[in-house]
Amino acid sequence: MANFSAPPKEEDAQLNYDWALFDADKTLFDFNDKLGLEKLFAQHEFGFSESEYQQYRTTNTNLWHDFEAGKIDSSKIKTTRFKPWEKQFNMKSSQINDRFIEMMIEICKPITGAIELINNLHHHKVNLGMITNGFNDLQQKRLKKNGMCDKFKIVVTSEEATHAKPSKKIFDYAFKKMNQKNKDRVLMIGDNLDTDILGGQKYGIHTCWFNPYNKPMANHILPQYQVSQLCELESIITDLNY
């Protein structure tokens, strides 16, 4: 079960941004696909080797790249990435994919500070949104599991928008749902420089790079902010300094 934090402090806050848009994987939620796959295979009494993981990872990465490039739609990922294991599982790739999504929901854990931050921002009446390259069911169920479902005004997935970050089109899709015209009042937060930060930068909104491992900055990607802990975001989005 989710570890829900104490209610946020009661001070009124002036908002530096009206909207905070979050990436999902490795920004709000831990993402350990290897563990998910190991547990999925073990559930069916199969072993899962490192070489199989690398095979899956290569196939999955290539499919997502093709989707981001507009070469395939998201359904192709579901129906293709588990094809090498269809005979072993006696299931279609899409059915194995569904089991994998359920396992990823089961093992999902929020990043340290995520629940407290979302609760506090919601308390201060910041509009919260999610823009993620992923599937609808996974995001909604993870939010619900961790008590954050009612905090987010919009959840935009690449599956729903039919475009992936860093494409301008997924941001256009989100801004229509937000009914937001002023880009200066929107902050995009994410861990991935190429999708989250470059995507936001090209769209003309401010960005914050969540960089817990102190990775080096890319010369052509310049976020307005960089944080190593999620708790640092509250004083960026509001004028409160705890």
PDB file of C-alpha atoms in Angstrom:
ATOM      1  CA  MET A   1       0.000   0.000   0.000  1.00  0.00           C
ATOM      2  CA  ALA A   2       1.093   3.591  -0.596  1.00  0.00           C
ATOM      3  CA  ASN A   3       2.690   5.469   2.289  1.00  0.00           C
ATOM      4  CA  PHE A   4       0.567   8.612   2.458  1.00  0.00           C
ATOM      5  CA  SER A   5       2.212  11.701   3.924  1.00  0.00           C
ATOM      6  CA  ALA A   6       0.932  14.138   6.504  1.00  0.00           C
ATOM      7  CA  PRO A   7      -1.170  17.083   5.261  1.00  0.00           C
ATOM      8  CA  PRO A   8       0.888  19.950   3.824  1.00  0.00           C
ATOM      9  CA  LYS A   9       1.457  23.192   5.681  1.00  0.00           C
ATOM     10  CA  GLU A  10      -1.301  25.738   5.642  1.00  0.00           C
ATOM     11  CA  GLU A  11       0.556  28.818   4.395  1.00  0.00           C
ATOM     12  CA  ASP A  12      -0.882  30.552   1.347  1.00  0.00           C
ATOM     13  CA  ALA A  13       1.462  30.476  -1.601  1.00  0.00           C
ATOM     14  CA  GLN A  14       1.949  32.722  -4.579  1.00  0.00           C
ATOM     15  CA  LEU A  15       2.380  30.574  -7.650  1.00  0.00           C
ATOM     16  CA  ASN A  16       5.281  30.976 -10.042  1.00  0.00           C
ATOM     17  CA  TYR A  17       3.562  28.479 -12.360  1.00  0.00           C
ATOM     18  CA  ASP A  18      -0.119  27.642 -12.788  1.00  0.00           C
ATOM     19  CA  TRP A  19       0.596  24.208 -14.241  1.00  0.00           C
ATOM     20  CA  ALA A  20       3.207  21.590 -13.337  1.00  0.00           C
ATOM     21  CA  LEU A  21       3.484  18.840 -15.962  1.00  0.00           C
ATOM     22  CA  PHE A  22       5.262  15.686 -14.819  1.00  0.00           C
ATOM     23  CA  ASP A  23       6.821  12.799 -16.647  1.00  0.00           C
ATOM     24  CA  ALA A  24       5.950   9.431 -15.059  1.00  0.00           C
ATOM     25  CA  ASP A  25       8.752   6.850 -15.213  1.00  0.00           C
ATOM     26  CA  LYS A  26      11.820   7.706 -13.109  1.00  0.00           C
ATOM     27  CA  THR A  27      10.287  11.081 -12.259  1.00  0.00           C
ATOM     28  CA  LEU A  28       7.236  10.206 -10.148  1.00  0.00           C
ATOM     29  CA  PHE A  29       7.522   6.414 -10.213  1.00  0.00           C
ATOM     30  CA  ASP A  30      10.389   3.996  -9.993  1.00  0.00           C
ATOM     31  CA  PHE A  31      10.619   1.935 -13.184  1.00  0.00           C
ATOM     32  CA  ASN A  32      12.294  -1.472 -13.005  1.00  0.00           C
ATOM     33  CA  ASP A  33      11.237  -3.409 -16.072  1.00  0.00           C
ATOM     34  CA  LYS A  34      13.796  -6.149 -15.417  1.00  0.00           C
ATOM     35  CA  LEU A  35      12.258  -6.913 -12.025  1.00  0.00           C
ATOM     36  CA  GLY A  36       8.784  -6.840 -13.574  1.00  0.00           C
ATOM     37  CA  LEU A  37       9.821  -9.326 -16.246  1.00  0.00           C
ATOM     38  CA  GLU A  38      11.549 -11.620 -13.762  1.00  0.00           C
ATOM     39  CA  LYS A  39       8.421 -11.712 -11.609  1.00  0.00           C
ATOM     40  CA  LEU A  40       6.168 -12.231 -14.630  1.00  0.00           C
ATOM     41  CA  PHE A  41       8.224 -15.191 -15.845  1.00  0.00           C
ATOM     42  CA  ALA A  42       8.489 -16.629 -12.315  1.00  0.00           C
ATOM     43  CA  GLN A  43       4.713 -16.399 -11.977  1.00  0.00           C
ATOM     44  CA  HIS A  44       4.503 -18.807 -14.918  1.00  0.00           C
ATOM     45  CA  GLU A  45       7.352 -20.926 -13.496  1.00  0.00           C
ATOM     46  CA  PHE A  46       9.824 -19.832 -16.154  1.00  0.00           C
ATOM     47  CA  GLY A  47      13.338 -18.562 -15.659  1.00  0.00           C
ATOM     48  CA  PHE A  48      14.365 -15.238 -17.202  1.00  0.00           C
ATOM     49  CA  SER A  49      17.996 -14.795 -18.192  1.00  0.00           C
ATOM     50  CA  GLU A  50      20.103 -11.689 -18.686  1.00  0.00           C
ATOM     51  CA  SER A  51      20.362 -12.461 -22.398  1.00  0.00           C
ATOM     52  CA  GLU A  52      16.563 -12.594 -22.644  1.00  0.00           C
ATOM     53  CA  TYR A  53      16.344  -9.248 -20.891  1.00  0.00           C
ATOM     54  CA  GLN A  54      18.793  -7.717 -23.338  1.00  0.00           C
ATOM     55  CA  GLN A  55      16.787  -9.203 -26.221  1.00  0.00           C
ATOM     56  CA  TYR A  56      13.591  -7.667 -24.836  1.00  0.00           C
ATOM     57  CA  ARG A  57      15.278  -4.343 -24.131  1.00  0.00           C
ATOM     58  CA  THR A  58      16.684  -4.037 -27.666  1.00  0.00           C
ATOM     59  CA  THR A  59      13.335  -4.894 -29.263  1.00  0.00           C
ATOM     60  CA  ASN A  60      11.388  -2.610 -26.944  1.00  0.00           C
ATOM     61  CA  THR A  61      13.764   0.335 -27.404  1.00  0.00           C
ATOM     62  CA  ASN A  62      13.667   0.025 -31.191  1.00  0.00           C
ATOM     63  CA  LEU A  63       9.860  -0.144 -31.197  1.00  0.00           C
ATOM     64  CA  TRP A  64       9.545   2.957 -29.021  1.00  0.00           C
ATOM     65  CA  HIS A  65      12.002   4.806 -31.257  1.00  0.00           C
ATOM     66  CA  ASP A  66       9.913   3.873 -34.291  1.00  0.00           C
ATOM     67  CA  PHE A  67       6.786   5.080 -32.511  1.00  0.00           C
ATOM     68  CA  GLU A  68       8.438   8.378 -31.540  1.00  0.00           C
ATOM     69  CA  ALA A  69       9.481   8.785 -35.182  1.00  0.00           C
ATOM     70  CA  GLY A  70       5.896   8.207 -36.334  1.00  0.00           C
ATOM     71  CA  LYS A  71       6.729   4.959 -38.143  1.00  0.00           C
ATOM     72  CA  ILE A  72       4.344   2.742 -36.131  1.00  0.00           C
ATOM     73  CA  ASP A  73       1.434   3.229 -33.758  1.00  0.00           C
ATOM     74  CA  SER A  74       1.510   2.241 -30.084  1.00  0.00           C
ATOM     75  CA  SER A  75      -0.523  -0.939 -30.657  1.00  0.00           C
ATOM     76  CA  LYS A  76       2.421  -2.318 -32.624  1.00  0.00           C
ATOM     77  CA  ILE A  77       4.520  -2.221 -29.456  1.00  0.00           C
ATOM     78  CA  LYS A  78       1.949  -4.277 -27.545  1.00  0.00           C
ATOM     79  CA  THR A  79       1.582  -6.874 -30.286  1.00  0.00           C
ATOM     80  CA  THR A  80       5.281  -7.216 -31.098  1.00  0.00           C
ATOM     81  CA  ARG A  81       7.645  -6.848 -28.155  1.00  0.00           C
ATOM     82  CA  PHE A  82       6.826 -10.228 -26.580  1.00  0.00           C
ATOM     83  CA  LYS A  83       6.619 -12.249 -29.804  1.00  0.00           C
ATOM     84  CA  PRO A  84       9.778 -14.291 -29.022  1.00  0.00           C
ATOM     85  CA  TRP A  85       7.992 -15.718 -25.952  1.00  0.00           C
ATOM     86  CA  GLU A  86       4.558 -16.451 -27.444  1.00  0.00           C
ATOM     87  CA  LYS A  87       5.217 -20.186 -27.819  1.00  0.00           C
ATOM     88  CA  GLN A  88       6.712 -20.471 -24.338  1.00  0.00           C
ATOM     89  CA  PHE A  89       3.730 -18.733 -22.694  1.00  0.00           C
ATOM     90  CA  ASN A  90       1.176 -20.180 -25.116  1.00  0.00           C
ATOM     91  CA  MET A  91      -0.201 -16.656 -25.409  1.00  0.00           C
ATOM     92  CA  LYS A  92      -0.241 -13.865 -27.946  1.00  0.00           C
ATOM     93  CA  SER A  93       2.291 -11.080 -27.487  1.00  0.00           C
ATOM     94  CA  SER A  94      -0.500  -8.656 -26.601  1.00  0.00           C
ATOM     95  CA  GLN A  95      -1.699 -10.983 -23.809  1.00  0.00           C
ATOM     96  CA  ILE A  96       1.807 -11.283 -22.367  1.00  0.00           C
ATOM     97  CA  ASN A  97       2.047  -7.501 -22.627  1.00  0.00           C
ATOM     98  CA  ASP A  98      -1.150  -7.142 -20.563  1.00  0.00           C
ATOM     99  CA  ARG A  99       0.289  -9.435 -17.864  1.00  0.00           C
ATOM    100  CA  PHE A 100       3.509  -7.411 -17.887  1.00  0.00           C
ATOM    101  CA  ILE A 101       1.610  -4.127 -17.424  1.00  0.00           C
ATOM    102  CA  GLU A 102      -0.245  -5.622 -14.447  1.00  0.00           C
ATOM    103  CA  MET A 103       3.060  -6.762 -12.934  1.00  0.00           C
ATOM    104  CA  MET A 104       4.560  -3.277 -13.393  1.00  0.00           C
ATOM    105  CA  ILE A 105       1.571  -1.824 -11.545  1.00  0.00           C
ATOM    106  CA  GLU A 106       2.024  -4.375  -8.753  1.00  0.00           C
ATOM    107  CA  ILE A 107       5.708  -3.553  -8.168  1.00  0.00           C
ATOM    108  CA  CYS A 108       5.305   0.200  -8.720  1.00  0.00           C
ATOM    109  CA  LYS A 109       6.820   2.423  -6.046  1.00  0.00           C
ATOM    110  CA  PRO A 110       6.770   6.230  -5.990  1.00  0.00           C
ATOM    111  CA  ILE A 111      10.065   8.076  -6.143  1.00  0.00           C
ATOM    112  CA  THR A 112      11.112   9.445  -2.748  1.00  0.00           C
ATOM    113  CA  GLY A 113       9.175  12.632  -2.037  1.00  0.00           C
ATOM    114  CA  ALA A 114       6.716  12.222  -4.927  1.00  0.00           C
ATOM    115  CA  ILE A 115       3.529  11.737  -2.891  1.00  0.00           C
ATOM    116  CA  GLU A 116       4.343  14.571  -0.497  1.00  0.00           C
ATOM    117  CA  LEU A 117       5.181  16.931  -3.367  1.00  0.00           C
ATOM    118  CA  ILE A 118       1.989  16.141  -5.295  1.00  0.00           C
ATOM    119  CA  ASN A 119      -0.123  16.544  -2.147  1.00  0.00           C
ATOM    120  CA  ASN A 120       1.503  19.878  -1.341  1.00  0.00           C
ATOM    121  CA  LEU A 121       1.197  21.281  -4.871  1.00  0.00           C
ATOM    122  CA  HIS A 122      -2.435  20.186  -5.041  1.00  0.00           C
ATOM    123  CA  HIS A 123      -3.036  21.874  -1.685  1.00  0.00           C
ATOM    124  CA  HIS A 124      -1.551  25.104  -3.058  1.00  0.00           C
ATOM    125  CA  LYS A 125      -3.927  24.856  -6.043  1.00  0.00           C
ATOM    126  CA  VAL A 126      -1.260  24.175  -8.648  1.00  0.00           C
ATOM    127  CA  ASN A 127      -2.839  22.470 -11.665  1.00  0.00           C
ATOM    128  CA  LEU A 128      -1.135  19.105 -12.059  1.00  0.00           C
ATOM    129  CA  GLY A 129      -0.708  17.194 -15.287  1.00  0.00           C
ATOM    130  CA  MET A 130       1.198  14.207 -16.591  1.00  0.00           C
ATOM    131  CA  ILE A 131       2.694  13.837 -20.058  1.00  0.00           C
ATOM    132  CA  THR A 132       4.292  10.453 -20.562  1.00  0.00           C
ATOM    133  CA  ASN A 133       5.444   8.180 -23.343  1.00  0.00           C
ATOM    134  CA  GLY A 134       3.466   5.162 -22.248  1.00  0.00           C
ATOM    135  CA  PHE A 135       0.184   3.302 -22.094  1.00  0.00           C
ATOM    136  CA  ASN A 136      -3.093   4.564 -20.617  1.00  0.00           C
ATOM    137  CA  ASP A 137      -3.872   1.706 -18.220  1.00  0.00           C
ATOM    138  CA  LEU A 138      -0.443   1.695 -16.619  1.00  0.00           C
ATOM    139  CA  GLN A 139      -0.486   5.396 -15.738  1.00  0.00           C
ATOM    140  CA  GLN A 140      -4.055   5.563 -14.428  1.00  0.00           C
ATOM    141  CA  LYS A 141      -3.676   2.453 -12.278  1.00  0.00           C
ATOM    142  CA  ARG A 142      -0.339   3.562 -10.823  1.00  0.00           C
ATOM    143  CA  LEU A 143      -1.804   6.930  -9.903  1.00  0.00           C
ATOM    144  CA  LYS A 144      -4.796   5.248  -8.277  1.00  0.00           C
ATOM    145  CA  LYS A 145      -2.617   2.774  -6.374  1.00  0.00           C
ATOM    146  CA  ASN A 146      -0.566   5.611  -4.897  1.00  0.00           C
ATOM    147  CA  GLY A 147      -3.492   7.883  -4.029  1.00  0.00           C
ATOM    148  CA  MET A 148      -2.696  10.501  -6.659  1.00  0.00           C
ATOM    149  CA  CYS A 149      -5.465   9.902  -9.193  1.00  0.00           C
ATOM    150  CA  ASP A 150      -7.692  12.757  -8.019  1.00  0.00           C
ATOM    151  CA  LYS A 151      -4.776  15.200  -7.865  1.00  0.00           C
ATOM    152  CA  PHE A 152      -4.107  15.283 -11.619  1.00  0.00           C
ATOM    153  CA  LYS A 153      -6.330  17.373 -13.881  1.00  0.00           C
ATOM    154  CA  ILE A 154      -4.933  15.810 -17.048  1.00  0.00           C
ATOM    155  CA  VAL A 155      -3.034  12.614 -17.810  1.00  0.00           C
ATOM    156  CA  VAL A 156      -1.741  12.524 -21.383  1.00  0.00           C
ATOM    157  CA  THR A 157      -0.084   9.392 -22.706  1.00  0.00           C
ATOM    158  CA  SER A 158       1.569   8.922 -26.051  1.00  0.00           C
ATOM    159  CA  GLU A 159      -0.920   6.102 -26.662  1.00  0.00           C
ATOM    160  CA  GLU A 160      -3.844   8.518 -26.262  1.00  0.00           C
ATOM    161  CA  ALA A 161      -2.240  11.439 -28.104  1.00  0.00           C
ATOM    162  CA  THR A 162      -0.822   9.140 -30.832  1.00  0.00           C
ATOM    163  CA  HIS A 163       2.412  11.115 -30.612  1.00  0.00           C
ATOM    164  CA  ALA A 164       5.338  10.854 -28.225  1.00  0.00           C
ATOM    165  CA  LYS A 165       7.630  13.340 -26.530  1.00  0.00           C
ATOM    166  CA  PRO A 166       9.580  15.267 -27.718  1.00  0.00           C
ATOM    167  CA  SER A 167       7.058  15.847 -30.532  1.00  0.00           C
ATOM    168  CA  LYS A 168       5.305  19.209 -30.498  1.00  0.00           C
ATOM    169  CA  LYS A 169       2.046  17.371 -31.209  1.00  0.00           C
ATOM    170  CA  ILE A 170       1.822  15.687 -27.811  1.00  0.00           C
ATOM    171  CA  PHE A 171       2.280  19.081 -26.148  1.00  0.00           C
ATOM    172  CA  ASP A 172      -0.366  20.588 -28.426  1.00  0.00           C
ATOM    173  CA  TYR A 173      -2.696  17.780 -27.371  1.00  0.00           C
ATOM    174  CA  ALA A 174      -1.997  18.440 -23.687  1.00  0.00           C
ATOM    175  CA  PHE A 175      -2.429  22.211 -23.961  1.00  0.00           C
ATOM    176  CA  LYS A 176      -5.838  21.750 -25.575  1.00  0.00           C
ATOM    177  CA  LYS A 177      -6.920  19.573 -22.668  1.00  0.00           C
ATOM    178  CA  MET A 178      -5.493  22.136 -20.233  1.00  0.00           C
ATOM    179  CA  ASN A 179      -7.195  25.029 -22.043  1.00  0.00           C
ATOM    180  CA  GLN A 180      -3.944  26.890 -21.442  1.00  0.00           C
ATOM    181  CA  LYS A 181      -2.658  29.663 -23.703  1.00  0.00           C
ATOM    182  CA  ASN A 182       0.133  31.230 -21.612  1.00  0.00           C
ATOM    183  CA  LYS A 183       3.197  28.999 -21.934  1.00  0.00           C
ATOM    184  CA  ASP A 184       5.134  31.087 -19.403  1.00  0.00           C
ATOM    185  CA  ARG A 185       2.908  29.731 -16.625  1.00  0.00           C
ATOM    186  CA  VAL A 186       3.683  26.070 -17.349  1.00  0.00           C
ATOM    187  CA  LEU A 187       6.625  24.011 -16.073  1.00  0.00           C
ATOM    188  CA  MET A 188       7.584  20.587 -17.483  1.00  0.00           C
ATOM    189  CA  ILE A 189       9.420  18.265 -15.062  1.00  0.00           C
ATOM    190  CA  GLY A 190      11.166  15.095 -16.153  1.00  0.00           C
ATOM    191  CA  ASP A 191      14.271  12.933 -15.908  1.00  0.00           C
ATOM    192  CA  ASN A 192      14.936  12.513 -19.628  1.00  0.00           C
ATOM    193  CA  LEU A 193      16.871  15.287 -21.346  1.00  0.00           C
ATOM    194  CA  ASP A 194      15.967  14.170 -24.874  1.00  0.00           C
ATOM    195  CA  THR A 195      12.215  13.732 -24.425  1.00  0.00           C
ATOM    196  CA  ASP A 196      11.072  15.758 -21.408  1.00  0.00           C
ATOM    197  CA  ILE A 197      13.475  18.676 -21.399  1.00  0.00           C
ATOM    198  CA  LEU A 198      14.214  19.083 -25.108  1.00  0.00           C
ATOM    199  CA  GLY A 199      10.526  18.529 -25.875  1.00  0.00           C
ATOM    200  CA  GLY A 200       9.479  21.258 -23.453  1.00  0.00           C
ATOM    201  CA  GLN A 201      12.297  23.539 -24.584  1.00  0.00           C
ATOM    202  CA  LYS A 202      11.272  23.275 -28.244  1.00  0.00           C
ATOM    203  CA  TYR A 203       7.627  23.855 -27.329  1.00  0.00           C
ATOM    204  CA  GLY A 204       8.530  27.085 -25.549  1.00  0.00           C
ATOM    205  CA  ILE A 205       7.708  26.171 -21.955  1.00  0.00           C
ATOM    206  CA  HIS A 206       9.998  26.228 -18.940  1.00  0.00           C
ATOM    207  CA  THR A 207      11.561  22.930 -17.908  1.00  0.00           C
ATOM    208  CA  CYS A 208      13.069  21.362 -14.811  1.00  0.00           C
ATOM    209  CA  TRP A 209      15.437  18.430 -15.118  1.00  0.00           C
ATOM    210  CA  PHE A 210      15.067  15.866 -12.342  1.00  0.00           C
ATOM    211  CA  ASN A 211      18.642  14.613 -12.106  1.00  0.00           C
ATOM    212  CA  PRO A 212      19.125  12.520  -8.939  1.00  0.00           C
ATOM    213  CA  TYR A 213      22.333  10.914 -10.205  1.00  0.00           C
ATOM    214  CA  ASN A 214      24.081  14.154 -11.233  1.00  0.00           C
ATOM    215  CA  LYS A 215      24.422  13.219 -14.887  1.00  0.00           C
ATOM    216  CA  PRO A 216      26.245  15.723 -17.129  1.00  0.00           C
ATOM    217  CA  MET A 217      24.190  18.333 -18.968  1.00  0.00           C
ATOM    218  CA  ALA A 218      23.971  18.252 -22.763  1.00  0.00           C
ATOM    219  CA  ASN A 219      25.242  21.465 -24.373  1.00  0.00           C
ATOM    220  CA  HIS A 220      22.189  21.952 -26.607  1.00  0.00           C
ATOM    221  CA  ILE A 221      19.602  21.255 -23.885  1.00  0.00           C
ATOM    222  CA  LEU A 222      19.191  24.013 -21.335  1.00  0.00           C
ATOM    223  CA  PRO A 223      16.511  23.558 -18.662  1.00  0.00           C
ATOM    224  CA  GLN A 224      15.572  26.553 -16.542  1.00  0.00           C
ATOM    225  CA  TYR A 225      16.054  24.444 -13.415  1.00  0.00           C
ATOM    226  CA  GLN A 226      17.780  21.283 -12.267  1.00  0.00           C
ATOM    227  CA  VAL A 227      16.965  19.388  -9.055  1.00  0.00           C
ATOM    228  CA  SER A 228      18.323  16.219  -7.492  1.00  0.00           C
ATOM    229  CA  GLN A 229      15.377  15.736  -5.111  1.00  0.00           C
ATOM    230  CA  LEU A 230      11.668  16.196  -5.791  1.00  0.00           C
ATOM    231  CA  CYS A 231      11.211  18.222  -2.599  1.00  0.00           C
ATOM    232  CA  GLU A 232      13.222  21.042  -4.227  1.00  0.00           C
ATOM    233  CA  LEU A 233      10.430  21.613  -6.720  1.00  0.00           C
ATOM    234  CA  GLU A 234       7.950  23.147  -4.290  1.00  0.00           C
ATOM    235  CA  SER A 235       9.950  26.358  -3.854  1.00  0.00           C
ATOM    236  CA  ILE A 236      10.400  26.606  -7.643  1.00  0.00           C
ATOM    237  CA  ILE A 237       6.702  26.283  -8.395  1.00  0.00           C
ATOM    238  CA  THR A 238       5.524  28.334  -5.394  1.00  0.00           C
ATOM    239  CA  ASP A 239       7.129  31.089  -3.332  1.00  0.00           C
ATOM    240  CA  LEU A 240       7.272  28.911  -0.223  1.00  0.00           C
ATOM    241  CA  ASN A 241      10.665  27.961   1.203  1.00  0.00           C
ATOM    242  CA  TYR A 242      10.392  25.289   3.866  1.00  0.00           C
TER     243      TYR A 242
END
